Coordinates of C-alpha atoms in Angstrom, one line a residue:
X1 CA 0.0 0.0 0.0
X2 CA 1.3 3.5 -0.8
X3 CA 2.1 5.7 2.1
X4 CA 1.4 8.8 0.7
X5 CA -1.9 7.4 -1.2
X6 CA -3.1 6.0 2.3
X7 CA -2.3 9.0 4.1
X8 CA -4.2 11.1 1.9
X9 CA -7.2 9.1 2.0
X10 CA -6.9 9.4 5.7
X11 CA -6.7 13.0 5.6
X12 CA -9.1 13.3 3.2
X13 CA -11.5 11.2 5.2
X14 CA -11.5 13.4 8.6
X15 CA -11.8 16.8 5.3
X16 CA -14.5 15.1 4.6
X17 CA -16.0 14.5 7.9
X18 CA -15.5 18.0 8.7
X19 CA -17.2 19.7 5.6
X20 CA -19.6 17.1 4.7
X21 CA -20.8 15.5 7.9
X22 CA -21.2 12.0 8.6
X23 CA -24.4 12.3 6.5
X24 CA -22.5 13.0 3.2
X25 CA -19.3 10.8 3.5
X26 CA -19.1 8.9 0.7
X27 CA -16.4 7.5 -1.3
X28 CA -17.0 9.9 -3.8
X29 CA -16.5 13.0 -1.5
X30 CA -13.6 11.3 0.3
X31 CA -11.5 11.0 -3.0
X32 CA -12.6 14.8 -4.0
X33 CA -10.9 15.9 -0.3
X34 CA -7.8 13.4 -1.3
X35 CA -7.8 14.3 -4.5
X36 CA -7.4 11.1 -5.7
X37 CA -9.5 8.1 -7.6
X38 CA -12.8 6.9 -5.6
X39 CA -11.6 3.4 -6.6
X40 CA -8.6 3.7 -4.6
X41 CA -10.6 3.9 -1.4
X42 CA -11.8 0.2 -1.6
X43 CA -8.3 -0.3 -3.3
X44 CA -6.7 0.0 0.0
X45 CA -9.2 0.0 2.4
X46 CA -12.0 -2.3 1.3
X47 CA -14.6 0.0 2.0
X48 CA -15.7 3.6 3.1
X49 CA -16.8 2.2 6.4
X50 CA -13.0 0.5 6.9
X51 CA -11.7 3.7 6.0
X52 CA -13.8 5.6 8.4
X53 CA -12.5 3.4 10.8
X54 CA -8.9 3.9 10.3
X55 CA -9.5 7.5 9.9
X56 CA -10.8 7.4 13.5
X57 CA -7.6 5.8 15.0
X58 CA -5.5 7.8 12.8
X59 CA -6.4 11.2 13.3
X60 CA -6.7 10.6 17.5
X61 CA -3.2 9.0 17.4
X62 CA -1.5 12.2 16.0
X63 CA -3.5 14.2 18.4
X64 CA -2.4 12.2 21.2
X65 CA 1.1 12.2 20.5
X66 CA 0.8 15.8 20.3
X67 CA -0.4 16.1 23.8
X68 CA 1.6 13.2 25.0
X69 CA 4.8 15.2 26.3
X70 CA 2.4 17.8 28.2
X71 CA 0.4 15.2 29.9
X72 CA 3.7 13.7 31.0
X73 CA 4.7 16.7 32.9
X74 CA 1.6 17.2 34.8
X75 CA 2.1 16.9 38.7
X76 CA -1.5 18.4 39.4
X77 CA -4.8 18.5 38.5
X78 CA -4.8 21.9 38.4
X79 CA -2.2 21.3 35.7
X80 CA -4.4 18.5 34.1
X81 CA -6.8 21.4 33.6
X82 CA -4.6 23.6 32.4
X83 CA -3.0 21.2 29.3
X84 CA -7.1 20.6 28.8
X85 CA -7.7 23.8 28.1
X86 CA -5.2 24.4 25.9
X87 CA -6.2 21.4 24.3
X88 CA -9.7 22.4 24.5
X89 CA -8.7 26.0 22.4
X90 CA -6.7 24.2 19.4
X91 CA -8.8 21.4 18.8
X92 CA -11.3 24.0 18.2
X93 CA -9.4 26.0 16.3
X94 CA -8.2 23.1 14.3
X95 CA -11.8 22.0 13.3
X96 CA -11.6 18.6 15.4
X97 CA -14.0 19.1 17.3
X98 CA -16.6 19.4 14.7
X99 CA -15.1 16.4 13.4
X100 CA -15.3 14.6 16.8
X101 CA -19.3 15.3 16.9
X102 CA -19.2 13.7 13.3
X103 CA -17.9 10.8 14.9
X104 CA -20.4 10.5 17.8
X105 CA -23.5 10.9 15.3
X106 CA -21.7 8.2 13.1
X107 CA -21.3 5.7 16.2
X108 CA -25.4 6.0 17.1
X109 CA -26.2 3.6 13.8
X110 CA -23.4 2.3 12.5
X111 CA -21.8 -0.5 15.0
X112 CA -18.3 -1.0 13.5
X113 CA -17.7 2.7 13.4
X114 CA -19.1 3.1 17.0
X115 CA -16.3 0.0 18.7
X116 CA -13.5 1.9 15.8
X117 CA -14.8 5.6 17.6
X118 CA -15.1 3.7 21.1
X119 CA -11.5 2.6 20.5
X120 CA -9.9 5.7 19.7
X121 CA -11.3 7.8 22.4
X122 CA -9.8 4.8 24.7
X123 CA -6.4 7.0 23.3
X124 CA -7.1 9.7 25.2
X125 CA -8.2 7.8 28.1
X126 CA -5.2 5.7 28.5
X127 CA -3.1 9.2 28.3
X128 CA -5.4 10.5 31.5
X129 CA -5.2 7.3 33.6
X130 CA -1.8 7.9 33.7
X131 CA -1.6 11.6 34.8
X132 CA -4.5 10.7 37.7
X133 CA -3.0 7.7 38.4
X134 CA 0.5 9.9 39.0
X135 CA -1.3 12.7 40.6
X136 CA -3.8 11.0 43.1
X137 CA -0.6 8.7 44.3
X138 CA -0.6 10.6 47.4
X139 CA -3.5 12.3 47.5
X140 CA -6.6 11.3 50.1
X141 CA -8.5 10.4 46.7
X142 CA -5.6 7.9 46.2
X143 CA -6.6 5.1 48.3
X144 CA -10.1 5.4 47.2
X145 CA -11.2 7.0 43.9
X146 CA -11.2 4.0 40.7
X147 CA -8.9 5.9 38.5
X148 CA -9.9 4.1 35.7
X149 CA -13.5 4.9 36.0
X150 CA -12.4 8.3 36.7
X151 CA -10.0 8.9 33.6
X152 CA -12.9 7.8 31.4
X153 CA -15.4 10.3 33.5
X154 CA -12.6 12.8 32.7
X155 CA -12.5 12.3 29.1
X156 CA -16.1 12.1 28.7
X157 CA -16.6 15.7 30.8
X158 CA -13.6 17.2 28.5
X159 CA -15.5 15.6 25.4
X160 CA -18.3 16.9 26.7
X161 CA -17.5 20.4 27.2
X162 CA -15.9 20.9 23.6
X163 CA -19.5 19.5 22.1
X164 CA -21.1 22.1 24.3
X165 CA -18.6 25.1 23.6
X166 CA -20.4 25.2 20.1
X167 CA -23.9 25.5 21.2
X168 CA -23.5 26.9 24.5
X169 CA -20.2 29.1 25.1
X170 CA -21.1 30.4 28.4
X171 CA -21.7 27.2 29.7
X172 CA -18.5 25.6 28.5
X173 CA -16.9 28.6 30.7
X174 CA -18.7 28.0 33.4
X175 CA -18.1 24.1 33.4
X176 CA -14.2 24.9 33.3
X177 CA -15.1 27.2 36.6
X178 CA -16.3 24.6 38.1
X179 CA -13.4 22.4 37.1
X180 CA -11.2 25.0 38.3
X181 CA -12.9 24.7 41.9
X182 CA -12.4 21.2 41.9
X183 CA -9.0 21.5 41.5
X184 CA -8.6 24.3 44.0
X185 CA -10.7 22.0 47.0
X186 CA -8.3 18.9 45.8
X187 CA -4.8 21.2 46.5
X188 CA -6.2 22.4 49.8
X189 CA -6.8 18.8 50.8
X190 CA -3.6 17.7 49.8
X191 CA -1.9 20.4 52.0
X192 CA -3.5 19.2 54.8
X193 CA -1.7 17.6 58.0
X194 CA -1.4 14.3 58.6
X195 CA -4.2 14.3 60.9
X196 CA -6.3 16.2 58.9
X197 CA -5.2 13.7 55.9
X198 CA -6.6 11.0 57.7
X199 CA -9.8 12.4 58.6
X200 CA -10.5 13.5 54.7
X201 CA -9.5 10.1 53.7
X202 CA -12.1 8.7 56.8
X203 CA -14.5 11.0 55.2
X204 CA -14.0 10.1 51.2
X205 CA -14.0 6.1 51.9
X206 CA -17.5 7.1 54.0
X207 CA -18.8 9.1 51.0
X208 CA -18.0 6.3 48.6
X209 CA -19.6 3.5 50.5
X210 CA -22.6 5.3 50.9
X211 CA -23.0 6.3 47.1
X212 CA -22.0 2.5 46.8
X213 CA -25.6 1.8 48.6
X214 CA -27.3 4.0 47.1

């Protein structure tokens, strides 16, 4: 298979997805964005659904390594914020986001592109289990909070919020206050004394149980 002829199909795929929609990806508008042959999409990829696919994992690859050496020097979740808002600004900028809520509409009827969209959001969420799973090692949240289900709350919210920024601008701000907050109440609890360590942790395994029951 040709590198650059694959590459340009898989550029021209998330082109496609951004200026067509889900609704009017075709092979036909994929090979206009490429600017190649329609036949060459089921050349090398069988067919546009296998190519929307490996569009999918493509494109969130790059923009995980991109974000990859920032998410590694994180020490706080007030810096996990930050590198999300910065990621947050150029996605939009960039037009992924638009592209991302192509995605999502895709995945509601179409199965394989759903587990292909399911599996390249898991990218991201690999990349955020690590930072929380760095950041919470000493914090009273350590011993209790289920990082993975956490990292994949994370993502979702972060998801979420870029979705939302469209429609609803002043909301998006306000959810990244609240964010903010967060953070803010998790530093003051991890300056706490020992004492006072013990007695948030006493508190947070409490809090969990109960919502547990409930």
């Amino acid at each position: 298979m040709s590198s650059d002829t694959r590459d340009r199909l898989l550029q021209g795929t998330i082109d496609a997805l951004r200026t067509q929609g889900i609704a009017g990806v075709s092979a036909r508008t994929i090979a206009a964005a490429a600017g190649v042959n329609q036949a060459l999409v089921f050349y090398h990829f069988g067919s546009v659904d296998e190519l929307l696919a490996a569009a999918a994992m493509w494109s969130t690859e790059q923009q995980v390594a991109a974000y990859r050496e920032p998410f590694e020097r994180v020490r706080s979740l007030r810096e996990l914020q930050k590198v999300g808002r910065e990621l947050h600004t150029r996605e939009s900028a960039a037009g992924n986001v638009t592209v991302l809520g192509q995605m999502l509409a895709g995945a509601q009827t179409n199965p394989a592109f759903a587990a292909a969209t399911r599996d390249a959001l898991a990218l991201w969420t690999v990349e955020i289990e690590r930072v929380l799973a760095r950041v919470l090692a000493d914090s009273p949240l350590g011993e209790v909070a289920d990082v993975p289900g956490l990292a994949r709350a994370v993502a979702a919210s972060f998801i979420g919020m870029e979705l939302l920024a469209a429609v609803d601008p002043e909301g998006d701000k306000a959810a990244f206050r609240a964010l903010d907050q967060l953070g803010a109440l998790l530093e003051y609890l991890d300056d706490l004394g020992p004492a006072s360590r013990a007695a948030a942790r006493r508190a947070v395994r409490t809090a969990v149980r109960r919502s547990v029951r409930a």
